[in-house]
XYZ file of C-alpha atoms in Angstrom:
739
model
C -21.534 -60.295 16.993
C -24.550 -58.651 15.812
C -26.975 -61.491 15.105
C -27.981 -61.218 11.323
C -31.622 -60.358 9.980
C -34.029 -62.977 9.022
C -34.182 -62.732 4.942
C -37.756 -61.926 4.173
C -39.070 -60.876 0.686
C -38.872 -57.227 1.442
C -34.841 -57.824 2.296
C -34.755 -59.432 -0.507
C -36.369 -56.380 -2.572
C -34.604 -53.773 -1.241
C -31.283 -55.645 -2.435
C -32.459 -55.260 -5.923
C -33.285 -58.968 -6.668
C -36.714 -60.013 -8.246
C -38.608 -62.843 -6.939
C -38.153 -65.218 -9.771
C -34.448 -64.279 -9.244
C -34.539 -65.100 -5.604
C -35.841 -68.296 -6.648
C -32.885 -68.771 -8.758
C -31.015 -68.581 -5.609
C -32.873 -70.806 -3.456
C -32.789 -73.349 -6.188
C -28.848 -72.851 -6.597
C -27.647 -73.621 -3.326
C -30.810 -75.522 -1.869
C -31.507 -73.493 1.103
C -32.286 -69.678 2.129
C -29.165 -67.937 2.204
C -27.608 -66.308 5.202
C -28.362 -62.097 5.485
C -24.159 -62.400 4.032
C -25.282 -64.418 1.656
C -27.660 -62.310 0.335
C -25.621 -59.494 0.089
C -22.984 -61.485 -2.020
C -25.565 -62.565 -4.632
C -27.066 -58.918 -4.322
C -23.364 -57.990 -5.314
C -22.935 -60.394 -8.306
C -25.809 -60.406 -9.758
C -26.826 -56.889 -10.036
C -26.715 -55.092 -13.532
C -23.233 -53.775 -12.411
C -21.589 -56.820 -12.077
C -23.204 -58.901 -14.139
C -24.188 -57.658 -16.887
C -27.669 -59.805 -17.097
C -29.120 -57.292 -19.055
C -26.515 -56.330 -21.817
C -24.234 -59.480 -22.111
C -26.065 -61.101 -24.972
C -25.715 -58.285 -27.329
C -21.679 -57.481 -25.877
C -21.044 -60.696 -27.243
C -21.639 -59.269 -31.079
C -18.802 -56.919 -30.956
C -15.452 -56.932 -32.594
C -13.231 -57.651 -30.089
C -9.829 -59.056 -31.934
C -7.055 -58.313 -34.018
C -3.705 -59.110 -34.425
C -2.319 -55.847 -32.216
C -4.835 -57.288 -29.215
C -2.805 -58.643 -26.465
C -6.505 -58.504 -23.657
C -9.731 -58.179 -25.298
C -13.011 -57.561 -22.574
C -13.081 -59.554 -19.388
C -10.141 -58.269 -17.446
C -9.995 -55.423 -15.665
C -8.626 -53.244 -18.955
C -7.567 -54.066 -22.246
C -4.269 -54.414 -23.329
C -2.890 -53.691 -27.361
C 0.625 -53.930 -28.898
C 2.033 -50.744 -29.952
C 5.350 -52.348 -31.208
C 8.899 -51.999 -29.653
C 7.766 -54.443 -26.743
C 5.504 -52.080 -25.520
C 1.767 -52.585 -24.833
C -1.075 -50.156 -23.973
C -3.458 -50.851 -21.187
C -7.026 -48.788 -21.450
C -10.411 -48.752 -20.112
C -13.407 -46.576 -19.534
C -16.037 -46.947 -16.577
C -18.777 -44.942 -14.957
C -19.424 -43.152 -11.916
C -23.146 -41.554 -12.927
C -24.978 -42.411 -9.777
C -22.462 -41.430 -7.158
C -21.164 -38.085 -9.412
C -24.918 -36.835 -9.057
C -25.603 -37.643 -5.026
C -21.952 -36.482 -4.339
C -20.115 -34.875 -6.954
C -16.783 -34.137 -5.638
C -16.118 -37.827 -4.348
C -18.514 -39.284 -6.639
C -15.988 -38.013 -9.951
C -12.705 -38.275 -7.876
C -13.168 -42.222 -7.029
C -14.075 -42.633 -10.743
C -10.204 -41.619 -11.586
C -9.374 -43.551 -8.791
C -10.997 -46.632 -9.398
C -10.446 -46.501 -13.206
C -6.539 -45.900 -12.390
C -6.952 -49.200 -10.585
C -8.174 -51.226 -13.447
C -4.695 -49.784 -15.399
C -2.352 -50.425 -12.993
C -3.469 -53.534 -11.397
C -2.821 -54.706 -15.262
C 1.006 -54.139 -14.626
C 1.108 -50.681 -16.334
C 2.089 -46.994 -15.324
C -1.087 -44.241 -15.893
C 0.322 -42.148 -18.263
C -2.660 -40.389 -19.051
C -6.398 -39.597 -18.081
C -9.212 -38.757 -20.009
C -12.915 -38.170 -18.891
C -16.695 -37.822 -21.049
C -19.316 -36.026 -18.579
C -22.793 -34.802 -19.611
C -24.750 -32.719 -17.212
C -28.519 -30.883 -17.406
C -29.868 -28.111 -18.820
C -27.641 -24.864 -17.874
C -30.983 -23.374 -16.424
C -31.284 -26.372 -14.283
C -31.146 -25.109 -10.825
C -28.454 -27.983 -9.898
C -26.578 -27.975 -13.020
C -24.071 -25.629 -11.582
C -23.021 -27.142 -8.652
C -22.617 -30.452 -10.012
C -20.280 -29.026 -12.799
C -18.127 -27.873 -10.342
C -18.228 -30.400 -7.801
C -17.363 -32.535 -10.823
C -14.457 -30.902 -12.136
C -13.291 -30.079 -8.989
C -13.147 -33.477 -7.934
C -11.380 -35.024 -11.318
C -8.788 -32.259 -10.797
C -8.637 -33.118 -7.220
C -7.702 -36.564 -7.657
C -5.705 -36.459 -10.944
C -3.393 -33.845 -10.242
C -2.815 -34.983 -6.854
C -2.276 -39.074 -8.379
C 0.497 -37.150 -10.212
C -1.096 -38.389 -13.903
C -1.976 -35.966 -16.630
C -5.932 -35.158 -17.190
C -5.121 -34.611 -21.068
C -8.379 -35.006 -22.907
C -12.216 -35.540 -22.694
C -15.623 -34.327 -23.820
C -18.286 -31.888 -22.064
C -22.067 -31.254 -22.967
C -25.469 -30.313 -21.885
C -29.068 -31.187 -22.295
C -32.007 -31.539 -20.175
C -32.336 -34.987 -20.585
C -29.354 -35.645 -17.925
C -31.005 -33.210 -15.517
C -31.777 -36.014 -13.068
C -28.740 -37.800 -13.865
C -25.606 -36.672 -14.671
C -22.823 -38.933 -16.688
C -19.279 -39.327 -15.570
C -17.165 -41.204 -17.605
C -13.709 -41.744 -16.729
C -10.823 -43.092 -18.937
C -7.320 -44.371 -18.125
C -4.078 -45.343 -20.219
C -1.247 -47.021 -19.145
C 2.074 -48.614 -20.757
C 3.688 -51.858 -19.911
C 6.024 -54.413 -21.659
C 3.805 -56.417 -23.442
C 5.681 -59.722 -21.900
C 4.926 -58.513 -18.674
C 1.095 -58.082 -18.206
C -0.768 -59.187 -15.276
C -4.152 -61.039 -14.706
C -6.878 -61.552 -11.965
C -6.996 -65.451 -12.464
C -5.709 -67.564 -9.412
C -3.981 -70.678 -9.755
C -2.446 -73.047 -7.544
C -4.257 -74.805 -4.513
C -3.195 -73.348 -0.682
C -1.750 -70.048 -2.297
C -1.964 -67.124 0.642
C -4.603 -64.362 -0.510
C -3.528 -60.804 0.767
C -5.536 -58.016 1.275
C -3.055 -54.694 0.285
C -3.749 -50.950 0.739
C -5.981 -48.688 2.809
C -8.379 -50.004 5.298
C -11.795 -51.214 5.249
C -14.717 -48.587 6.128
C -18.049 -48.214 5.830
C -18.346 -46.058 2.671
C -19.575 -47.193 -0.549
C -21.661 -50.247 0.872
C -23.885 -51.083 -2.183
C -22.362 -48.442 -4.416
C -22.617 -51.185 -7.197
C -26.094 -52.191 -6.393
C -27.207 -48.299 -6.566
C -25.214 -48.087 -9.732
C -27.842 -51.059 -11.055
C -31.309 -48.775 -10.141
C -32.799 -45.851 -11.384
C -32.811 -42.660 -9.534
C -36.404 -41.878 -7.646
C -37.457 -38.873 -5.240
C -34.938 -40.394 -2.296
C -31.737 -39.914 -4.445
C -30.055 -37.953 -1.942
C -30.802 -40.271 0.975
C -28.047 -42.558 -0.659
C -25.217 -40.522 -0.350
C -23.621 -42.844 2.011
C -23.413 -45.071 -0.719
C -20.775 -42.979 -2.398
C -17.165 -43.712 -1.475
C -14.546 -41.258 -0.343
C -11.044 -41.242 -2.111
C -7.514 -40.563 -0.966
C -5.120 -40.361 -4.092
C -2.005 -40.035 -2.004
C -2.600 -43.466 -0.765
C -3.513 -44.563 -3.924
C 0.006 -43.270 -5.194
C 1.651 -45.402 -2.781
C -0.421 -48.321 -3.947
C 0.794 -47.935 -7.212
C 4.571 -47.551 -6.405
C 4.114 -50.428 -3.997
C 2.126 -52.748 -6.700
C 4.268 -51.857 -9.560
C 7.507 -52.861 -6.900
C 5.930 -56.457 -6.247
C 5.205 -56.779 -9.512
C 8.483 -56.459 -10.464
C 9.815 -59.477 -7.437
C 7.720 -61.968 -9.005
C 5.653 -62.425 -6.035
C 2.274 -61.929 -7.761
C 0.598 -64.720 -9.119
C -2.839 -62.877 -9.365
C -4.130 -59.613 -9.096
C -7.489 -57.714 -8.924
C -8.569 -54.233 -7.826
C -11.158 -54.245 -5.277
C -13.739 -51.983 -7.142
C -17.526 -52.565 -7.223
C -18.607 -54.753 -4.965
C -15.749 -54.711 -3.293
C -13.843 -57.847 -1.658
C -16.693 -59.515 -2.724
C -16.485 -59.660 -6.582
C -12.396 -59.317 -6.407
C -12.641 -62.428 -4.464
C -14.982 -64.443 -6.409
C -13.659 -63.096 -10.140
C -9.950 -64.140 -8.825
C -11.224 -67.626 -7.656
C -14.037 -68.223 -10.647
C -11.249 -67.367 -13.379
C -8.772 -70.039 -12.019
C -11.302 -72.609 -11.246
C -10.241 -72.438 -7.736
C -12.121 -71.849 -4.404
C -11.383 -68.974 -2.246
C -11.850 -69.083 1.607
C -11.398 -65.457 3.640
C -11.494 -65.222 7.261
C -12.549 -61.401 7.737
C -11.245 -61.194 11.440
C -7.847 -60.833 9.795
C -9.244 -57.842 7.444
C -7.731 -54.386 8.242
C -10.631 -51.977 8.890
C -10.531 -48.318 10.347
C -14.040 -48.771 11.675
C -15.176 -51.183 14.701
C -17.391 -53.583 15.155
C -17.958 -54.263 11.185
C -20.026 -57.267 10.142
C -19.627 -59.727 8.006
C -22.018 -58.293 5.683
C -20.292 -54.830 5.871
C -16.818 -55.766 5.080
C -17.652 -57.892 1.910
C -19.920 -55.427 0.329
C -17.729 -52.146 1.607
C -16.334 -49.838 -1.861
C -13.799 -48.584 0.640
C -11.221 -46.703 -1.943
C -7.072 -47.561 -2.476
C -7.598 -51.663 -2.141
C -6.113 -54.672 -3.675
C -6.585 -58.370 -3.503
C -3.634 -60.762 -5.052
C -2.858 -63.900 -4.799
C 0.918 -64.388 -3.934
C 3.757 -66.998 -4.314
C 3.942 -68.463 -0.453
C 7.838 -68.424 -0.238
C 7.818 -64.848 -1.708
C 5.184 -63.914 1.351
C 7.760 -61.812 3.615
C 9.423 -60.178 0.716
C 5.913 -58.577 0.070
C 5.070 -57.562 3.107
C 8.737 -55.593 3.544
C 7.500 -53.895 -0.141
C 4.449 -53.036 1.353
C 5.545 -52.059 4.857
C 8.162 -49.952 3.268
C 5.333 -47.517 1.664
C 2.948 -47.266 4.774
C 0.431 -49.589 3.176
C -1.641 -52.477 5.034
C -0.295 -55.644 4.220
C -2.748 -58.510 5.543
C -2.890 -62.701 4.655
C -7.011 -63.182 4.947
C -7.316 -66.131 3.376
C -6.326 -69.032 0.793
C -7.138 -70.689 -2.882
C -8.570 -74.355 -2.051
C -9.301 -77.000 -4.481
C -13.561 -76.830 -3.458
C -15.008 -74.340 -5.762
C -16.527 -72.798 -3.112
C -16.604 -69.315 -1.692
C -16.197 -69.566 2.178
C -16.239 -66.697 4.478
C -15.781 -66.764 8.045
C -16.277 -64.280 10.650
C -15.612 -64.382 14.585
C -14.910 -67.883 13.755
C -18.303 -68.727 12.434
C -19.032 -69.728 8.549
C -20.955 -66.275 7.587
C -21.241 -67.771 3.770
C -20.541 -70.980 1.734
C -21.436 -70.563 -1.907
C -20.601 -71.761 -5.373
C -17.873 -69.730 -6.475
C -18.402 -70.371 -10.209
C -22.049 -70.229 -9.980
C -21.863 -66.836 -8.291
C -20.786 -65.461 -11.511
C -21.859 -68.025 -14.512
C -25.251 -68.715 -13.280
C -26.276 -64.739 -12.837
C -29.482 -64.130 -14.582
C -28.911 -63.184 -18.390
C -32.286 -61.692 -20.244
C -33.015 -61.292 -23.742
C -34.719 -58.027 -22.750
C -38.059 -56.868 -25.116
C -36.888 -54.392 -27.145
C -38.593 -52.223 -29.948
C -36.350 -50.040 -32.861
C -36.021 -46.558 -32.658
C -38.419 -45.147 -35.575
C -36.765 -43.364 -37.910
C -36.951 -39.854 -38.776
C -36.916 -37.916 -42.047
C -34.504 -36.100 -43.098
C -34.630 -31.935 -42.882
C -34.491 -30.494 -46.392
C -31.996 -27.729 -45.890
C -33.980 -25.275 -48.420
C -37.305 -25.175 -46.733
C -35.467 -24.509 -43.740
C -34.583 -20.691 -43.496
C -31.702 -19.378 -41.467
C -33.500 -17.294 -38.414
C -30.605 -15.050 -38.353
C -27.363 -13.829 -40.489
C -24.701 -16.532 -40.660
C -22.421 -14.635 -38.828
C -24.520 -14.062 -36.117
C -25.445 -17.747 -36.037
C -21.879 -18.835 -35.925
C -21.057 -16.440 -32.738
C -24.294 -17.825 -30.923
C -22.845 -21.475 -31.793
C -19.410 -20.498 -30.670
C -21.024 -19.620 -27.148
C -23.022 -22.587 -26.962
C -22.842 -25.406 -24.052
C -21.794 -27.981 -26.156
C -19.217 -26.530 -28.801
C -17.928 -23.423 -26.785
C -14.637 -23.455 -25.217
C -13.993 -25.972 -22.479
C -11.085 -24.205 -21.222
C -12.577 -23.330 -17.899
C -12.624 -27.100 -17.376
C -9.202 -28.475 -18.507
C -7.360 -25.813 -17.102
C -8.398 -27.291 -13.181
C -6.690 -30.447 -14.676
C -3.105 -30.967 -14.817
C -2.646 -31.638 -18.100
C 1.009 -31.109 -18.211
C 2.858 -33.014 -15.122
C 5.158 -36.260 -16.503
C 5.928 -33.758 -19.395
C 4.744 -35.938 -21.827
C 1.484 -34.015 -23.134
C 2.522 -33.441 -26.906
C -0.680 -31.949 -28.166
C -2.911 -30.544 -25.040
C -6.821 -30.723 -24.729
C -8.673 -27.957 -27.010
C -7.906 -29.992 -29.897
C -9.220 -32.895 -31.687
C -7.287 -35.821 -30.028
C -4.580 -35.559 -27.374
C -0.936 -36.518 -28.176
C 0.980 -37.912 -24.971
C 5.048 -39.370 -25.833
C 5.935 -42.380 -25.348
C 8.937 -42.487 -22.688
C 10.885 -39.850 -24.427
C 11.040 -41.613 -28.009
C 9.683 -40.420 -31.415
C 6.499 -42.579 -30.517
C 3.012 -41.069 -29.050
C -0.500 -42.220 -28.381
C -3.119 -40.023 -29.526
C -6.569 -40.103 -27.203
C -9.831 -38.945 -27.720
C -13.643 -39.393 -25.983
C -16.536 -38.900 -28.188
C -20.249 -39.334 -28.990
C -23.201 -37.310 -30.330
C -26.554 -38.243 -27.835
C -28.528 -36.697 -30.261
C -27.695 -38.811 -33.025
C -27.883 -41.436 -31.006
C -31.127 -40.556 -29.606
C -32.461 -39.948 -33.210
C -31.233 -42.810 -34.799
C -29.327 -45.680 -32.630
C -27.904 -47.485 -35.351
C -26.380 -44.290 -37.068
C -25.578 -42.474 -34.165
C -23.596 -45.803 -32.886
C -21.933 -45.657 -36.375
C -20.955 -42.012 -35.644
C -19.423 -42.614 -32.155
C -16.911 -44.466 -33.285
C -16.500 -42.724 -36.901
C -15.878 -39.297 -34.763
C -13.132 -40.951 -32.391
C -11.100 -42.511 -35.289
C -11.387 -39.051 -37.310
C -10.158 -37.369 -34.114
C -7.214 -39.502 -33.850
C -6.913 -39.330 -37.606
C -7.108 -35.997 -37.456
C -3.431 -35.426 -35.433
C -1.806 -37.840 -37.565
C -2.571 -41.087 -35.750
C -3.228 -44.750 -36.457
C -6.239 -45.866 -34.487
C -5.741 -49.003 -32.980
C -8.169 -49.662 -30.891
C -11.322 -48.792 -28.623
C -13.025 -48.897 -24.880
C -16.758 -48.044 -24.248
C -18.842 -47.131 -21.517
C -22.612 -47.528 -22.580
C -24.806 -45.026 -20.721
C -28.461 -46.039 -21.087
C -31.929 -45.839 -19.411
C -33.943 -48.771 -17.711
C -33.380 -51.879 -19.858
C -36.647 -53.162 -18.766
C -38.354 -50.101 -21.293
C -38.058 -51.961 -24.737
C -37.722 -48.539 -26.526
C -34.542 -47.841 -24.180
C -33.394 -51.596 -24.605
C -33.907 -50.859 -28.243
C -32.002 -47.737 -28.019
C -28.774 -50.110 -26.251
C -29.268 -52.768 -29.015
C -29.395 -50.208 -32.280
C -26.390 -48.193 -30.823
C -24.537 -51.455 -30.442
C -25.470 -52.793 -33.952
C -23.853 -49.547 -35.411
C -20.748 -49.519 -32.951
C -19.953 -52.786 -33.756
C -20.158 -52.330 -37.536
C -18.322 -49.129 -37.387
C -15.400 -51.144 -35.546
C -15.496 -53.753 -37.794
C -15.559 -51.503 -40.894
C -12.576 -49.203 -39.263
C -10.250 -52.247 -37.984
C -10.823 -50.579 -34.569
C -11.706 -53.222 -32.340
C -13.466 -52.593 -28.522
C -11.038 -54.030 -26.168
C -12.678 -52.911 -22.648
C -15.834 -51.292 -21.228
C -18.494 -50.852 -18.896
C -22.167 -50.773 -19.190
C -24.134 -48.173 -17.197
C -28.320 -48.843 -17.286
C -30.889 -47.717 -15.455
C -29.658 -43.789 -15.550
C -33.265 -42.736 -14.986
C -34.596 -40.148 -12.771
C -38.664 -40.702 -11.965
C -39.211 -42.556 -15.170
C -37.133 -40.093 -17.435
C -34.421 -41.345 -19.055
C -31.177 -39.887 -20.351
C -30.161 -39.743 -24.083
C -28.742 -42.646 -24.837
C -24.814 -41.688 -24.871
C -22.261 -44.717 -25.761
C -19.310 -42.560 -24.974
C -16.045 -44.345 -27.202
C -12.540 -44.004 -25.896
C -9.931 -43.784 -28.780
C -6.853 -44.772 -28.702
C -4.116 -44.669 -31.444
C -0.540 -44.764 -32.449
C 1.484 -41.450 -33.725
C 4.733 -42.693 -34.881
C 6.821 -39.349 -35.148
C 5.218 -37.223 -32.589
C 7.029 -34.249 -34.026
C 4.636 -34.505 -37.008
C 1.808 -34.431 -34.625
C -0.919 -31.854 -36.206
C -2.962 -29.693 -34.433
C -6.236 -27.522 -35.729
C -3.984 -24.102 -35.363
C -4.050 -22.190 -38.380
C 0.001 -21.650 -38.533
C 0.988 -18.825 -40.991
C -0.918 -15.744 -43.262
C -1.226 -16.937 -46.697
C -1.776 -20.948 -46.476
C -4.981 -22.590 -48.029
C -7.852 -23.927 -46.433
C -8.739 -27.188 -48.291
C -12.077 -29.423 -47.367
C -12.438 -32.777 -47.853
C -14.693 -35.156 -47.831
C -18.343 -34.749 -49.568
C -20.599 -31.731 -48.458
C -24.644 -32.208 -48.632
C -25.804 -29.771 -46.157
C -27.044 -32.115 -43.648
C -28.987 -29.733 -40.857
C -30.835 -33.150 -39.153
C -30.086 -33.226 -35.217
C -26.899 -30.542 -35.900
C -26.041 -28.105 -33.188
C -27.406 -25.257 -35.757
C -30.502 -26.505 -35.631
C -29.920 -27.014 -31.691
C -28.292 -23.925 -30.733
C -29.973 -21.491 -33.639
C -33.403 -22.328 -34.482
C -34.298 -24.157 -30.835
C -35.360 -27.972 -32.916
C -33.888 -31.283 -32.344
C -35.676 -33.373 -35.142
C -34.690 -34.936 -38.224
C -32.862 -37.694 -38.954
C -28.981 -37.526 -37.952
C -26.306 -37.651 -40.811
C -25.665 -40.968 -42.402
C -22.312 -42.624 -41.981
C -20.326 -43.781 -44.738
C -18.050 -46.194 -43.204
C -16.041 -46.840 -46.546
C -15.445 -42.837 -46.939
C -14.726 -42.764 -43.713
C -11.619 -44.881 -43.798
C -10.523 -43.552 -47.667
C -10.911 -39.723 -46.861
C -9.324 -40.488 -43.052
C -5.951 -42.413 -44.519
C -5.883 -39.879 -47.383
C -5.435 -37.081 -44.531
C -3.111 -38.860 -42.298
C -0.787 -39.640 -45.341
C -0.601 -35.954 -45.717
C -0.189 -35.143 -42.164
C 2.947 -37.777 -42.382
C 4.385 -36.496 -45.475
C 3.771 -32.851 -43.903
C 2.022 -31.426 -46.591
C -1.058 -30.536 -43.804
C -0.199 -27.698 -41.696
C -3.272 -27.748 -39.752
C -6.144 -30.303 -39.283
C -9.178 -30.220 -37.843
C -12.327 -32.868 -38.174
C -15.269 -31.421 -38.910
C -18.197 -32.441 -36.420
C -20.716 -30.191 -34.635
C -21.109 -26.629 -36.043
C -19.815 -27.700 -39.591
C -17.258 -25.972 -41.279
C -18.306 -22.549 -40.185
C -17.486 -23.579 -36.347
C -14.482 -25.336 -37.802
C -12.644 -22.491 -39.181
C -13.875 -20.387 -36.086
C -12.070 -22.936 -33.967
C -9.060 -22.950 -36.288
C -8.819 -19.583 -36.326
C -9.062 -19.212 -32.546
C -6.323 -21.839 -31.884
C -4.008 -19.898 -34.301
C -4.879 -16.394 -33.984
C -5.370 -15.490 -37.247
C -7.812 -15.010 -39.465
C -9.357 -16.847 -42.900
C -11.165 -15.691 -45.789
C -13.684 -18.514 -47.571
C -13.917 -17.671 -51.469
C -15.848 -20.758 -52.244
C -18.379 -23.465 -50.406
C -19.749 -26.647 -51.750
C -22.669 -25.990 -53.589
C -26.358 -25.728 -51.919
C -27.774 -23.172 -49.431
C -24.845 -21.562 -47.823
C -26.401 -21.811 -44.144
C -26.746 -25.669 -44.598
C -23.319 -25.691 -46.170
C -21.662 -23.848 -43.750
C -23.330 -25.766 -40.410
C -24.411 -29.068 -42.014
C -22.524 -32.115 -40.238
C -22.004 -34.090 -43.088
C -19.559 -36.773 -41.314
C -16.069 -38.501 -42.977
C -14.969 -34.539 -43.565
C -11.526 -32.560 -42.736
C -9.968 -29.190 -42.899
C -6.847 -28.990 -43.599
C -4.479 -26.045 -44.249
C -1.685 -26.473 -46.356
C 1.415 -24.227 -48.233
C -0.291 -23.111 -51.367
C 2.333 -24.639 -53.999
C 1.205 -27.897 -52.221
C -2.012 -27.381 -53.029
C -2.468 -28.916 -56.740
C -0.623 -31.892 -55.665
C -3.046 -32.532 -52.854
C -6.080 -31.875 -54.903
C -4.854 -34.497 -58.032
C -3.962 -37.077 -55.047
C -7.378 -36.379 -53.649
C -8.743 -37.127 -56.951
C -6.932 -40.448 -57.992
C -8.024 -41.826 -54.464
C -11.446 -41.041 -54.840
C -11.657 -38.308 -52.140
C -13.594 -35.209 -52.273
C -11.671 -32.347 -51.896
C -11.529 -28.648 -52.866
C -10.106 -25.688 -51.692
C -12.267 -23.396 -49.744
C -9.887 -20.460 -48.941
C -6.783 -18.816 -47.506
C -5.356 -17.809 -43.982
C -4.526 -14.298 -43.001
C -5.389 -11.353 -41.362
C -7.334 -10.405 -38.155
C -10.801 -11.448 -39.137
C -13.177 -14.486 -40.318
C -14.889 -13.664 -43.857
C -17.520 -15.846 -45.138
C -19.384 -15.482 -48.041
C -21.923 -12.593 -48.023
C -21.495 -11.982 -44.578
C -19.998 -9.289 -42.398
C -16.318 -10.220 -41.446
C -16.560 -11.730 -37.659
C -12.685 -10.233 -36.146
C -11.336 -13.142 -34.399
C -10.798 -11.635 -31.438
C -14.480 -11.337 -31.044
C -14.997 -15.273 -31.755
C -12.435 -15.989 -29.447
C -14.394 -13.493 -26.980
C -17.616 -15.698 -27.762
C -15.856 -19.148 -27.667
C -13.880 -18.664 -24.470
C -15.977 -16.598 -22.438
C -19.383 -18.691 -22.253
C -18.485 -21.171 -19.593
C -16.512 -18.652 -17.280
C -19.184 -16.489 -17.351
C -21.815 -19.233 -16.731
C -19.923 -20.784 -13.643
C -19.394 -17.025 -12.452
C -23.430 -17.087 -11.978
C -24.306 -15.412 -14.989
C -26.287 -16.999 -18.026
C -25.155 -15.957 -21.298
C -27.613 -15.712 -24.456
C -26.449 -18.847 -26.082
C -26.843 -20.717 -22.588
C -30.763 -19.964 -22.417
């Protein structure tokens, strides 16, 4: 048995613990920790597991509603969607691992989030993601995009769950620190949800799934530190996934849950065996005793330290009913998976680890989590930026040319190259596929479905964190509404820079203020999520990127709306007020090569009023196509609808103001809606009665998009600009709009 090294100040620092935190440990346990105990504290007290810089601010978020069954604090959030059914969902990050090893980093991110969902007793039905890469001109970007997309597809496709939606963007701020956020959604019976709280003294603790190896050791610690010049040397901390083993684990777990054997269950995710065991015991006010000699290992000579910190994939920890232990083992053996009783629950409130006949750790279990530091980090608000005057911001090129450039730009162009590598149709329930405002997935062959989306505009959040946070939630809400869904709840993934820098902590606090305000105003509570801090490389932080995953219910999927024009001669209506807001817009960034000004303000009352009006039009079948307006404004929205429907449109009228600002401004709370001419007057009258701004812009038809005062743009030409940009870039060329 290898001798454990002595704990030195250098070793403490290497584990990411500050001197004052180490003093806290000494005071807590009354002695110097062993090497294994130091590793356990490092795992439990790092930012990724303890939320020590964010916890006090997260408490301010709205997490309750009559339909919320389980809010933050479990493996995933749970909401009641009616008919005795529950939707279980969560989003998490795998940012640092994906930068170091893009395929495995992204793949295991998908695997981890799927486990969070089926740990609760749900069968996963859909995955989504939110990806942010560096500048297209950066030498690593192509490699990272290719690896991440392949990893997501490789895991999700093999596991057998459709990847139905997502968001992919580019910005130089992510050059050294990409974002890979994965979201999973599952279904379960509302009265058959499983939790991590252990109960009963002397019950067996069972290790399930794949064997433990040395991959992923210190993965959670790495996720809680910024990147320096040695980022590539952290490759061994990236886990290696096996989607086929995970599929077996899913089926075995769901079968075991039906047997009545499961008392508590916890995924071995970040910090592996350490966090899963501690959380189960602490939540149940019980002690945990583990004998690591019984842990199934795929490598010889593993130490207690390595086993406790390994983040090998496809593993679960359960507390089982003793009388059903043999039945449980038979189920797992049938599926070809490891099943090992490695410990028991106790009444000592101690976390005791034994290996080779020696006690390697003996720690107070509640304090491992409860006594983790909680920091009120200094933070400064982001200075407000002045609005941009559209009239004094001339268009550098004709609006038709600007539209083609925007359609080919990295953030707006079609991401078909990405999502066609994902199986988005497997299981046969995808009603609205990627490429629209939100995905729609049918539930159990019935009329009902789920509307799913991920959203954030990081430029807005950087310019004004409060407004940007509000807009991220409002955009998710609009996308669900635009397919006819009732928005119900949110999961988030809060990606920010170093919280020890007051300006970055100010971004975090500001975004949470905006997110909380929007969630309260829209009855859109946050039921799960993740915080990813220290996203910076050699002192340069990412844009503040609070990703929002939204979930809603579509009562009848046959009435779900899509963005495609459906027929010639239909009227095009604009819902919502337009001022021509250009600050932080895609037009300003892609056409003028500027990122300045204040982002568009978010009127949450207008968001709700306009959205409920649009949803009512969809449900009544008066709207034949709907598209929410965001990046690129009216012009890009019209072009996307025309491309999706392979049909042109003529715009006769625009809101008052400079034409380029009306076409490309990004005012919020707006939608484009098409309808049959016979319904137009009634819709406009109803809008006036509801206090919803609405106007007719023009009509669909022919093969070109005709904007006021501009040369017609053939839909085929717009489609080529939109669809070809990303494949051309990934093939090794660099389209003009990508430069």
